[in-house]
CSV table of C-alpha atoms in Angstrom, one decimal:
chain,number,residue,atom,x,y,z
A,1,MET,CA,-60.4,-25.9,56.2
A,2,LEU,CA,-63.7,-27.5,57.1
A,3,PHE,CA,-65.7,-24.9,55.1
A,4,THR,CA,-63.8,-23.9,51.9
A,5,TYR,CA,-62.7,-27.3,50.7
A,6,PRO,CA,-66.1,-29.0,50.8
A,7,GLU,CA,-67.6,-25.8,49.2
A,8,LEU,CA,-65.2,-26.0,46.3
A,9,ALA,CA,-66.0,-29.7,45.9
A,10,THR,CA,-69.6,-28.9,45.3
A,11,LEU,CA,-68.5,-26.4,42.6
A,12,ALA,CA,-65.7,-28.2,40.8
A,13,GLY,CA,-66.1,-31.9,41.9
A,14,VAL,CA,-63.4,-34.4,42.1
A,15,GLN,CA,-61.1,-32.3,39.9
A,16,GLY,CA,-61.5,-29.3,42.3
A,17,VAL,CA,-60.8,-31.4,45.4
A,18,ILE,CA,-57.5,-32.8,43.9
A,19,VAL,CA,-56.4,-29.4,42.6
A,20,TYR,CA,-57.2,-27.6,45.9
A,21,ALA,CA,-55.4,-30.3,47.9
A,22,LEU,CA,-52.3,-30.1,45.8
A,23,ALA,CA,-52.4,-26.3,45.6
A,24,SER,CA,-52.6,-26.1,49.4
A,25,ALA,CA,-49.8,-28.5,50.1
A,26,LEU,CA,-47.2,-27.8,47.4
A,27,PRO,CA,-46.8,-24.0,47.9
A,28,LEU,CA,-45.3,-24.8,51.4
A,29,PHE,CA,-42.1,-25.9,49.6
A,30,VAL,CA,-41.6,-22.3,48.4
A,31,PHE,CA,-40.9,-21.4,52.1
A,32,ALA,CA,-38.3,-24.1,52.1
A,33,SER,CA,-36.7,-22.5,49.0
A,34,LEU,CA,-37.1,-18.8,49.8
A,35,GLY,CA,-36.9,-19.0,53.5
A,36,PRO,CA,-33.1,-19.6,53.7
A,37,ILE,CA,-32.5,-16.8,51.2
A,38,ILE,CA,-34.5,-14.3,53.3
A,39,ARG,CA,-32.9,-15.5,56.5
A,40,ARG,CA,-29.4,-14.8,55.1
A,41,LYS,CA,-30.5,-11.4,53.9
A,42,CYS,CA,-32.3,-10.6,57.2
A,43,PRO,CA,-30.8,-12.8,59.9
A,44,GLU,CA,-32.3,-10.8,62.7
A,45,GLY,CA,-35.8,-10.9,61.2
A,46,PHE,CA,-38.7,-13.1,62.1
A,47,VAL,CA,-41.5,-12.1,59.7
A,48,LEU,CA,-41.6,-11.0,56.0
A,49,THR,CA,-42.2,-7.4,56.9
A,50,GLU,CA,-38.8,-7.1,58.6
A,51,TRP,CA,-37.1,-8.1,55.4
A,52,THR,CA,-39.4,-5.7,53.4
A,53,ARG,CA,-38.5,-2.8,55.7
A,54,GLN,CA,-34.8,-3.5,55.3
A,55,ARG,CA,-34.9,-4.1,51.6
A,56,TYR,CA,-37.5,-1.5,50.4
A,57,GLY,CA,-37.8,1.1,53.2
A,58,VAL,CA,-40.5,2.3,55.5
A,59,VAL,CA,-43.3,3.1,53.1
A,60,ALA,CA,-43.2,-0.3,51.4
A,61,ALA,CA,-43.1,-2.0,54.8
A,62,LEU,CA,-46.1,0.0,55.9
A,63,TYR,CA,-47.9,-1.0,52.7
A,64,LEU,CA,-47.2,-4.7,53.3
A,65,GLY,CA,-48.2,-4.3,57.0
A,66,PHE,CA,-51.5,-2.8,55.9
A,67,MET,CA,-52.1,-5.6,53.4
A,68,THR,CA,-51.4,-8.1,56.1
A,69,LEU,CA,-54.0,-6.5,58.4
A,70,VAL,CA,-56.5,-6.5,55.5
A,71,THR,CA,-55.9,-10.3,55.1
A,72,LEU,CA,-56.4,-10.9,58.8
A,73,PHE,CA,-59.6,-8.8,58.7
A,74,LEU,CA,-61.0,-11.0,55.9
A,75,TYR,CA,-59.9,-14.2,57.7
A,76,MET,CA,-61.7,-13.1,60.8
A,77,THR,CA,-64.8,-12.3,58.8
A,78,ALA,CA,-64.7,-15.7,57.1
A,79,GLU,CA,-64.4,-17.5,60.4
A,80,LEU,CA,-67.3,-15.7,62.0
A,81,SER,CA,-69.4,-16.2,58.9
A,82,ALA,CA,-68.7,-19.9,58.8
A,83,ILE,CA,-69.5,-20.6,62.5
A,84,GLY,CA,-72.7,-18.6,62.1
A,85,GLN,CA,-73.8,-20.8,59.2
A,86,VAL,CA,-72.9,-24.0,61.1
A,87,VAL,CA,-74.9,-23.0,64.2
A,88,ASN,CA,-77.9,-22.1,62.0
A,89,ALA,CA,-77.7,-25.3,60.0
A,90,LEU,CA,-77.2,-27.7,63.0
A,91,THR,CA,-79.6,-26.0,65.5
A,92,GLY,CA,-81.8,-23.8,63.5
A,93,LEU,CA,-80.8,-20.9,65.8
A,94,ASP,CA,-79.6,-17.5,64.8
A,95,GLY,CA,-75.8,-17.5,64.6
A,96,LEU,CA,-75.3,-13.9,65.6
A,97,PRO,CA,-75.3,-14.4,69.4
A,98,VAL,CA,-72.7,-17.1,69.0
A,99,MET,CA,-70.5,-14.7,67.0
A,100,ILE,CA,-70.8,-12.0,69.6
A,101,VAL,CA,-70.0,-14.3,72.5
A,102,GLU,CA,-67.0,-15.7,70.6
A,103,CYS,CA,-65.7,-12.2,70.0
A,104,VAL,CA,-66.1,-11.2,73.6
A,105,VAL,CA,-64.5,-14.4,75.0
A,106,THR,CA,-61.5,-14.3,72.7
A,107,THR,CA,-61.0,-10.6,73.3
A,108,ILE,CA,-60.8,-11.2,77.1
A,109,TYR,CA,-58.4,-14.1,77.2
A,110,THR,CA,-56.2,-12.9,74.4
A,111,SER,CA,-55.9,-9.5,76.2
A,112,LEU,CA,-54.8,-11.3,79.3
A,113,GLY,CA,-52.7,-14.1,77.8
A,114,GLY,CA,-51.5,-12.7,74.5
A,115,PHE,CA,-49.8,-14.9,72.0
A,116,ARG,CA,-49.0,-17.5,74.7
A,117,ILE,CA,-52.7,-18.4,75.1
A,118,SER,CA,-53.1,-18.4,71.3
A,119,PHE,CA,-50.3,-21.1,71.0
A,120,ILE,CA,-52.2,-23.2,73.5
A,121,THR,CA,-55.5,-22.9,71.6
A,122,ASP,CA,-53.7,-23.8,68.4
A,123,ASN,CA,-53.2,-27.3,69.9
A,124,VAL,CA,-56.9,-27.3,70.8
A,125,GLN,CA,-57.8,-26.3,67.3
A,126,GLY,CA,-55.8,-29.3,65.9
A,127,ALA,CA,-57.5,-31.7,68.3
A,128,MET,CA,-60.9,-30.4,67.3
A,129,VAL,CA,-60.2,-30.8,63.6
A,130,VAL,CA,-59.1,-34.4,64.1
A,131,GLY,CA,-62.1,-35.1,66.3
A,132,LEU,CA,-64.6,-33.7,63.8
A,133,ILE,CA,-63.0,-35.6,60.9
A,134,LEU,CA,-63.3,-38.8,63.0
A,135,ILE,CA,-67.0,-38.1,63.7
A,136,ALA,CA,-67.6,-37.2,60.0
A,137,THR,CA,-66.0,-40.6,59.1
A,138,ILE,CA,-68.4,-42.4,61.4
A,139,ALA,CA,-71.3,-40.3,60.0
A,140,VAL,CA,-70.4,-41.2,56.4
A,141,GLY,CA,-69.9,-44.9,57.2
A,142,VAL,CA,-72.9,-45.5,59.4
A,143,GLU,CA,-75.6,-42.9,58.6
A,144,THR,CA,-75.0,-41.5,55.1
A,145,LYS,CA,-76.7,-43.3,52.2
A,146,ILE,CA,-75.2,-42.4,48.9
A,147,ASP,CA,-77.8,-42.4,46.0
A,148,THR,CA,-75.8,-43.7,43.1
A,149,SER,CA,-78.3,-42.3,40.7
A,150,LEU,CA,-77.2,-38.8,41.7
A,151,ILE,CA,-73.5,-39.3,40.9
A,152,GLY,CA,-73.7,-39.1,37.1
A,153,PRO,CA,-76.2,-36.2,36.9
A,154,SER,CA,-74.3,-34.2,39.4
A,155,GLY,CA,-71.4,-33.8,37.0
A,156,LEU,CA,-68.9,-33.8,39.9
A,157,THR,CA,-66.9,-36.7,38.5
A,158,GLU,CA,-66.4,-34.9,35.1
A,159,PRO,CA,-63.7,-32.3,34.3
A,160,SER,CA,-65.1,-28.8,33.9
A,161,LEU,CA,-64.0,-25.4,32.7
A,162,LEU,CA,-63.8,-24.2,36.3
A,163,GLY,CA,-61.7,-27.3,37.2
A,164,TRP,CA,-59.2,-26.5,34.5
A,165,GLN,CA,-59.1,-22.8,35.5
A,166,LEU,CA,-58.4,-23.8,39.1
A,167,LEU,CA,-55.1,-25.4,37.9
A,168,TYR,CA,-53.9,-21.8,37.6
A,169,ILE,CA,-56.1,-19.8,40.1
A,170,LEU,CA,-55.6,-21.9,43.2
A,171,PRO,CA,-51.8,-22.2,43.1
A,172,VAL,CA,-51.4,-18.5,42.5
A,173,ALA,CA,-54.0,-17.6,45.1
A,174,ILE,CA,-52.8,-19.8,47.9
A,175,LEU,CA,-49.1,-19.4,47.3
A,176,THR,CA,-49.2,-15.6,47.3
A,177,ASN,CA,-51.6,-15.4,50.2
A,178,ASP,CA,-49.4,-17.7,52.4
A,179,PHE,CA,-46.8,-14.9,52.2
A,180,PHE,CA,-49.1,-12.6,54.2
A,181,LEU,CA,-49.5,-15.1,57.1
A,182,SER,CA,-46.9,-14.5,59.8
A,183,SER,CA,-47.3,-18.0,61.2
A,184,PHE,CA,-45.5,-19.4,58.2
A,185,TRP,CA,-42.6,-17.0,58.5
A,186,LEU,CA,-42.3,-17.4,62.3
A,187,ARG,CA,-41.8,-21.1,61.7
A,188,THR,CA,-39.5,-20.5,58.8
A,189,PHE,CA,-37.2,-18.2,60.8
A,190,ALA,CA,-37.4,-20.4,63.8
A,191,SER,CA,-36.0,-23.5,62.1
A,192,LYS,CA,-32.5,-24.4,63.3
A,193,THR,CA,-31.1,-25.4,59.9
A,194,ASP,CA,-32.2,-25.4,56.3
A,195,LYS,CA,-32.4,-29.2,56.5
A,196,ASP,CA,-34.8,-29.0,59.5
A,197,LEU,CA,-36.9,-26.5,57.5
A,198,TRP,CA,-37.2,-28.9,54.5
A,199,LEU,CA,-38.0,-31.8,56.8
A,200,GLY,CA,-40.7,-29.9,58.7
A,201,ILE,CA,-42.3,-28.6,55.5
A,202,SER,CA,-42.3,-32.0,53.9
A,203,MET,CA,-44.1,-33.5,56.8
A,204,ALA,CA,-46.6,-30.7,57.0
A,205,ALA,CA,-47.3,-30.8,53.2
A,206,GLY,CA,-47.9,-34.6,53.3
A,207,THR,CA,-50.3,-34.2,56.3
A,208,ILE,CA,-52.1,-31.3,54.7
A,209,LEU,CA,-52.5,-33.2,51.4
A,210,VAL,CA,-54.2,-36.1,53.1
A,211,ILE,CA,-56.4,-34.2,55.5
A,212,ILE,CA,-57.6,-31.7,52.9
A,213,THR,CA,-58.5,-34.5,50.4
A,214,LEU,CA,-60.6,-36.2,53.1
A,215,VAL,CA,-62.3,-33.0,54.1
A,216,GLY,CA,-62.9,-31.9,50.5
A,217,CYS,CA,-64.6,-35.3,49.7
A,218,THR,CA,-67.3,-34.6,52.2
A,219,GLY,CA,-68.7,-32.0,49.8
A,220,LEU,CA,-68.9,-34.8,47.1
A,221,VAL,CA,-70.6,-37.2,49.6
A,222,ALA,CA,-73.1,-34.5,50.7
A,223,ALA,CA,-74.1,-33.9,47.0
A,224,TRP,CA,-74.4,-37.6,46.2
A,225,ALA,CA,-76.4,-38.3,49.3
A,226,GLY,CA,-78.9,-35.6,48.3
A,227,LEU,CA,-78.1,-33.4,51.3
A,228,TRP,CA,-76.7,-30.6,49.2
A,229,PRO,CA,-78.1,-28.3,47.9
A,230,GLY,CA,-81.1,-29.6,49.8
A,231,SER,CA,-84.7,-30.1,48.9
A,232,ASP,CA,-85.7,-26.4,49.2
A,233,PRO,CA,-84.7,-24.5,46.0
A,234,GLU,CA,-85.7,-21.2,47.6
A,235,ASN,CA,-83.3,-21.8,50.5
A,236,PRO,CA,-80.5,-24.0,49.3
A,237,VAL,CA,-77.9,-25.4,51.7
A,238,PRO,CA,-74.6,-23.4,51.4
A,239,GLY,CA,-71.7,-25.5,50.0
A,240,ALA,CA,-69.5,-24.2,52.8
A,241,ILE,CA,-71.4,-26.3,55.4
A,242,ALA,CA,-71.6,-29.5,53.4
A,243,PHE,CA,-69.2,-31.1,55.9
A,244,PHE,CA,-71.6,-30.3,58.8
A,245,VAL,CA,-74.7,-31.3,56.9
A,246,LEU,CA,-73.3,-34.8,57.0
A,247,LEU,CA,-72.9,-34.6,60.7
A,248,GLU,CA,-76.5,-33.4,61.1
A,249,GLN,CA,-77.7,-37.0,60.4
A,250,LEU,CA,-76.2,-38.3,63.6
A,251,PRO,CA,-78.2,-38.5,66.9
A,252,SER,CA,-79.1,-35.2,68.6
A,253,TRP,CA,-76.6,-35.7,71.4
A,254,VAL,CA,-73.8,-36.2,68.9
A,255,VAL,CA,-74.9,-33.1,67.0
A,256,GLY,CA,-74.8,-31.2,70.3
A,257,ILE,CA,-71.2,-32.4,70.8
A,258,VAL,CA,-70.4,-31.3,67.2
A,259,VAL,CA,-71.8,-27.9,67.8
A,260,VAL,CA,-69.6,-27.5,70.9
A,261,MET,CA,-66.5,-28.7,69.1
A,262,SER,CA,-67.2,-26.4,66.1
A,263,VAL,CA,-67.6,-23.4,68.3
A,264,THR,CA,-64.4,-24.4,70.2
A,265,LEU,CA,-62.6,-24.8,66.9
A,266,SER,CA,-63.8,-21.5,65.6
A,267,THR,CA,-62.8,-19.7,68.8
A,268,ALA,CA,-59.3,-21.2,68.7
A,269,ALA,CA,-58.9,-20.0,65.0
A,270,PHE,CA,-60.4,-16.6,65.7
A,271,ASP,CA,-58.2,-15.8,68.6
A,272,SER,CA,-55.1,-16.6,66.5
A,273,PHE,CA,-56.2,-14.1,63.9
A,274,GLN,CA,-57.0,-11.6,66.6
A,275,SER,CA,-53.6,-12.0,68.3
A,276,ALA,CA,-51.9,-11.9,64.9
A,277,MET,CA,-53.6,-8.6,64.1
A,278,VAL,CA,-52.5,-7.1,67.4
A,279,SER,CA,-49.0,-8.3,66.9
A,280,SER,CA,-48.8,-7.1,63.2
A,281,ALA,CA,-50.2,-3.7,64.0
A,282,SER,CA,-47.8,-3.2,66.9
A,283,ASN,CA,-44.7,-4.4,65.1
A,284,ASP,CA,-45.3,-3.7,61.4
A,285,ILE,CA,-47.2,-0.4,61.7
A,286,PHE,CA,-46.2,1.2,65.0
A,287,ARG,CA,-42.8,-0.4,65.5
A,288,ASN,CA,-43.8,-1.3,69.1
A,289,LYS,CA,-43.9,2.4,70.0
A,290,LEU,CA,-47.6,2.6,70.8
A,291,ASN,CA,-49.0,1.2,74.0
A,292,ILE,CA,-50.3,-2.4,73.3
A,293,TRP,CA,-53.6,-1.6,75.0
A,294,TRP,CA,-54.4,1.1,72.4
A,295,ILE,CA,-53.8,-1.4,69.7
A,296,ARG,CA,-56.0,-4.0,71.4
A,297,LEU,CA,-58.8,-1.3,71.6
A,298,GLY,CA,-58.4,-0.6,67.9
A,299,VAL,CA,-58.8,-4.4,67.1
A,300,VAL,CA,-61.9,-4.6,69.3
A,301,LEU,CA,-63.5,-1.7,67.4
A,302,LEU,CA,-62.5,-3.4,64.2
A,303,ILE,CA,-64.4,-6.5,65.2
A,304,ILE,CA,-67.7,-4.5,64.9
A,305,PRO,CA,-67.5,-4.3,61.1
A,306,VAL,CA,-66.2,-7.8,61.0
A,307,VAL,CA,-69.4,-9.1,62.6
A,308,VAL,CA,-71.6,-6.9,60.4
A,309,ILE,CA,-69.9,-8.2,57.2
A,310,ALA,CA,-69.9,-11.8,58.4
A,311,ILE,CA,-73.6,-11.7,58.9
A,312,GLN,CA,-74.1,-10.7,55.3
A,313,ALA,CA,-71.3,-12.7,53.7
A,314,PRO,CA,-72.8,-15.1,51.1
A,315,SER,CA,-69.8,-17.4,50.8
A,316,VAL,CA,-66.8,-18.2,53.0
A,317,LEU,CA,-64.8,-19.1,49.9
A,318,GLN,CA,-65.5,-15.7,48.3
A,319,ILE,CA,-64.0,-13.9,51.4
A,320,PHE,CA,-60.8,-15.9,51.1
A,321,LEU,CA,-60.7,-15.2,47.3
A,322,ILE,CA,-60.8,-11.5,47.9
A,323,SER,CA,-57.7,-11.8,50.1
A,324,ASP,CA,-56.1,-14.0,47.6
A,325,LEU,CA,-56.6,-11.5,44.8
A,326,PHE,CA,-54.9,-8.7,46.9
A,327,SER,CA,-51.9,-10.9,47.6
A,328,ALA,CA,-51.7,-12.0,43.9
A,329,ALA,CA,-51.2,-8.3,43.0
A,330,THR,CA,-48.6,-7.6,45.7
A,331,ILE,CA,-46.3,-10.6,46.1
A,332,PRO,CA,-44.9,-10.9,42.6
A,333,VAL,CA,-43.5,-7.3,42.7
A,334,LEU,CA,-42.3,-7.9,46.2
A,335,VAL,CA,-40.2,-11.0,45.6
A,336,ILE,CA,-38.2,-9.4,42.7
A,337,GLY,CA,-36.0,-7.9,45.4
A,338,LEU,CA,-34.8,-11.3,46.5
A,339,SER,CA,-32.5,-11.4,43.5
A,340,ASP,CA,-29.2,-9.6,44.0
A,341,LYS,CA,-29.3,-8.9,40.2
A,342,CYS,CA,-32.4,-6.7,40.8
A,343,TYR,CA,-30.7,-4.3,43.2
A,344,TRP,CA,-32.3,-1.4,41.2
A,345,TRP,CA,-35.8,-2.5,42.2
A,346,ARG,CA,-37.2,-0.1,44.9
A,347,GLY,CA,-40.1,0.2,47.3
A,348,LEU,CA,-41.9,2.6,45.0
A,349,GLU,CA,-42.2,-0.2,42.4
A,350,VAL,CA,-43.6,-2.6,45.0
A,351,VAL,CA,-46.3,-0.2,46.2
A,352,VAL,CA,-47.3,1.1,42.7
A,353,GLY,CA,-47.2,-2.5,41.4
A,354,GLY,CA,-49.4,-3.8,44.2
A,355,LEU,CA,-52.0,-1.1,43.9
A,356,GLY,CA,-51.8,-1.2,40.1
A,357,GLY,CA,-52.5,-4.9,40.1
A,358,ILE,CA,-55.8,-4.3,41.9
A,359,PHE,CA,-56.6,-1.5,39.5
A,360,THR,CA,-55.9,-3.7,36.5
A,361,VAL,CA,-58.5,-6.2,37.8
A,362,PHE,CA,-61.0,-3.3,37.7
A,363,LEU,CA,-59.9,-2.4,34.1
A,364,PHE,CA,-60.2,-6.0,33.0
A,365,GLY,CA,-63.6,-6.4,34.6
A,366,THR,CA,-64.8,-3.1,32.9
A,367,VAL,CA,-63.7,-4.4,29.5
A,368,TYR,CA,-64.9,-7.9,30.1
A,369,PHE,CA,-68.4,-7.0,31.3
A,370,GLY,CA,-68.6,-3.7,29.4
A,371,ASP,CA,-69.6,-1.9,32.6
A,372,ALA,CA,-67.4,0.0,35.2
A,373,HIS,CA,-69.7,-1.0,38.1
A,374,ALA,CA,-69.3,-4.7,37.2
A,375,GLY,CA,-65.6,-4.2,36.9
A,376,ALA,CA,-65.5,-2.8,40.4
A,377,LYS,CA,-67.5,-5.7,41.7
A,378,LEU,CA,-65.0,-8.1,40.2
A,379,ILE,CA,-62.4,-6.9,42.7
A,380,LEU,CA,-64.7,-8.3,45.4
A,381,LEU,CA,-65.4,-11.4,43.3
A,382,GLU,CA,-69.1,-11.1,44.0
A,383,GLY,CA,-69.8,-13.8,41.5
A,384,GLY,CA,-67.4,-16.2,43.2
A,385,LEU,CA,-65.6,-18.8,41.3
A,386,TYR,CA,-68.7,-20.2,39.8
A,387,GLN,CA,-69.6,-17.2,37.6
A,388,GLU,CA,-69.8,-18.1,34.0
A,389,GLY,CA,-67.0,-17.6,31.6
A,390,TRP,CA,-63.5,-16.3,32.4
A,391,ALA,CA,-64.1,-13.5,34.8
A,392,ALA,CA,-62.5,-15.1,37.9
A,393,PHE,CA,-59.7,-16.6,35.9
A,394,GLY,CA,-59.0,-13.2,34.2
A,395,ALA,CA,-59.0,-11.4,37.6
A,396,PHE,CA,-56.3,-13.7,38.9
A,397,VAL,CA,-54.3,-13.2,35.7
A,398,ALA,CA,-54.8,-9.4,35.7
A,399,ALA,CA,-53.7,-9.0,39.3
A,400,PRO,CA,-50.1,-10.4,39.1
A,401,VAL,CA,-49.5,-9.4,35.4
A,402,GLY,CA,-50.9,-6.0,35.9
A,403,GLY,CA,-48.9,-5.5,39.1
A,404,LEU,CA,-45.7,-6.4,37.3
A,405,LEU,CA,-46.5,-4.0,34.4
A,406,TRP,CA,-47.3,-1.2,36.8
A,407,GLY,CA,-44.2,-1.9,38.8
A,408,PHE,CA,-41.9,-1.7,35.7
A,409,GLY,CA,-43.8,1.4,34.6
A,410,ALA,CA,-43.1,3.0,37.9
A,411,LEU,CA,-39.4,1.9,37.5
A,412,ALA,CA,-39.2,3.6,34.1
A,413,VAL,CA,-40.8,6.8,35.4
A,414,ARG,CA,-38.6,6.9,38.5
A,415,LEU,CA,-35.4,6.4,36.5
A,416,ALA,CA,-36.4,9.1,34.0
A,417,VAL,CA,-37.1,11.6,36.8
A,418,GLN,CA,-33.8,10.8,38.6
A,419,TYR,CA,-31.9,11.0,35.3
A,420,THR,CA,-33.4,14.4,34.5
A,421,LEU,CA,-32.7,15.7,38.0
A,422,ALA,CA,-29.1,14.5,37.7
A,423,ARG,CA,-28.6,16.3,34.4
A,424,VAL,CA,-30.3,19.5,35.6
A,425,ARG,CA,-28.2,19.5,38.8
A,426,GLY,CA,-25.0,18.6,37.0
A,427,GLU,CA,-24.6,15.4,39.1
A,428,ARG,CA,-23.7,11.9,38.2
A,429,PHE,CA,-26.7,9.6,37.5
A,430,THR,CA,-26.4,6.9,40.2
A,431,ALA,CA,-29.8,5.3,40.3
A,432,LEU,CA,-28.5,2.1,38.5
A,433,ASP,CA,-25.3,1.9,40.5
A,434,ARG,CA,-25.0,-1.3,42.6
A,435,PRO,CA,-25.4,-0.4,46.3
A,436,GLN,CA,-22.1,-0.3,48.2
A,437,PRO,CA,-21.7,-1.7,51.7
A,438,VAL,CA,-22.2,0.9,54.4
A,439,GLU,CA,-20.7,1.1,57.9
A,440,GLU,CA,-21.2,-1.7,60.4
A,441,LEU,CA,-24.7,-1.6,61.9
A,442,GLY,CA,-26.1,-3.4,64.9
A,443,PRO,CA,-29.2,-5.6,64.6
A,444,ASN,CA,-31.4,-2.8,66.1
A,445,ASP,CA,-30.0,0.2,64.4
A,446,TYR,CA,-32.3,2.2,62.2
A,447,VAL,CA,-31.7,4.6,59.3
A,448,PRO,CA,-34.7,6.9,58.8
A,449,GLU,CA,-33.3,9.3,56.3
A,450,GLY,CA,-34.6,9.0,52.8
A,451,GLU,CA,-37.2,6.3,53.7
A,452,GLU,CA,-34.4,3.7,53.9
A,453,GLU,CA,-33.2,1.0,56.2
A,454,ARG,CA,-30.7,-1.7,56.4
A,455,VAL,CA,-30.9,-4.8,54.3
A,456,SER,CA,-28.5,-7.6,54.9
A,457,ASP,CA,-26.6,-9.1,52.0
A,458,SER,CA,-24.6,-11.3,54.3
A,459,THR,CA,-24.7,-14.8,55.6
A,460,ALA,CA,-24.5,-13.9,59.3
A,461,PRO,CA,-25.4,-11.1,61.6
A,462,GLY,CA,-22.9,-8.3,62.1
A,463,THR,CA,-21.4,-8.4,58.5
A,464,ALA,CA,-21.6,-5.6,55.9
A,465,LYS,CA,-25.0,-4.2,55.2
A,466,VAL,CA,-26.4,-2.1,52.2
A,467,ALA,CA,-29.2,0.4,52.5
A,468,GLY,CA,-32.6,-0.3,51.0
A,469,LYS,CA,-34.5,2.6,49.5
A,470,PHE,CA,-38.0,3.5,48.7
A,471,VAL,CA,-37.0,5.5,45.6
């Protein structure tokens, strides 16, 4: 929050701040709308992968679980990259030792305390955010001197092509990526009633809208105070740390407190991602059949490339956008199955559509740039949002649209193959038959044959179930 919103403000100005704030707050209401539907279809579930497993089968659930782990990997990378830049900007020291110590400390206490300790640090994280915003408010009011002659030339008050593109990019990116975050689904499933869910989300959306707008404006203030991009054109100040550049003007002892608070905040966020990765791998991938300590060891080994990439990452915003692009390709083909009228939609279409959406980004980039290598680099959005033209916008159009096209293509091929096999075998073609309720199944029963599991079409546990298939 303290990194990406100010960075976008330095790129798209006031227009970008407003769009980003609305795009971050309003998608939460989708959980209020879709949450009750998924809870009715999967009443014993607690995360999206549980419904996916029951609706689409094992392979699709493993695919979604893998994409969730990729998202958490990128979030961990972004967090370490951000704190490394903050430490370097405020103290002039190398941020690598801080990254390493943070990883070691979080690994130790999350291994001992698990999710329970993570819930405690979430409260610490909230307190640190509020504290830093208060300090930033003081810094802006007392120490920051805005040079009004910089406001006009900065162009940050004027609408821009990027600003208009963000009206599409950010809602799609943030909405679809929120689906990969288990914290949203845990709270969705935990709400006692649908009314409580709507109330809680309304309060959260209002709070997020206000806080994000305040944080985003620090990027504008940093630009108009001449603090960003700095006086050295050879070594410009990253937009991601515009918030902290404002705090750098305060007395040294206050800067020291800010550094401690920033590291504490980063640690609290990093341990949440770390715990979520352990939990997701255990439940979504291994179905809690692998000893948790082996999974923790795997996450520890995974932290090594996280640190390596974080050191070299040029932009925190870019890291999040890569994750957003993957989710934009996957989620549209996934949610089709929420409609009872689309009972013919299978897990095969979800997996092919998700992967096809990413491939479509490559195809678009190859055509747009006239070079396959540049097309491959577009998947990683190496030019960020600020690359000229329509490359980033096109990528976020190609991902969901391409995913849907590949998904329906896979549907057509599957139906053709199943129809041909039925004719050859002299059997009735049943691929488009509406699924019939099967025998009563308990909440923990599992049907492994044919890559299928239960999916509830009922309003309460213990009622009739229909089997969800991959093909």
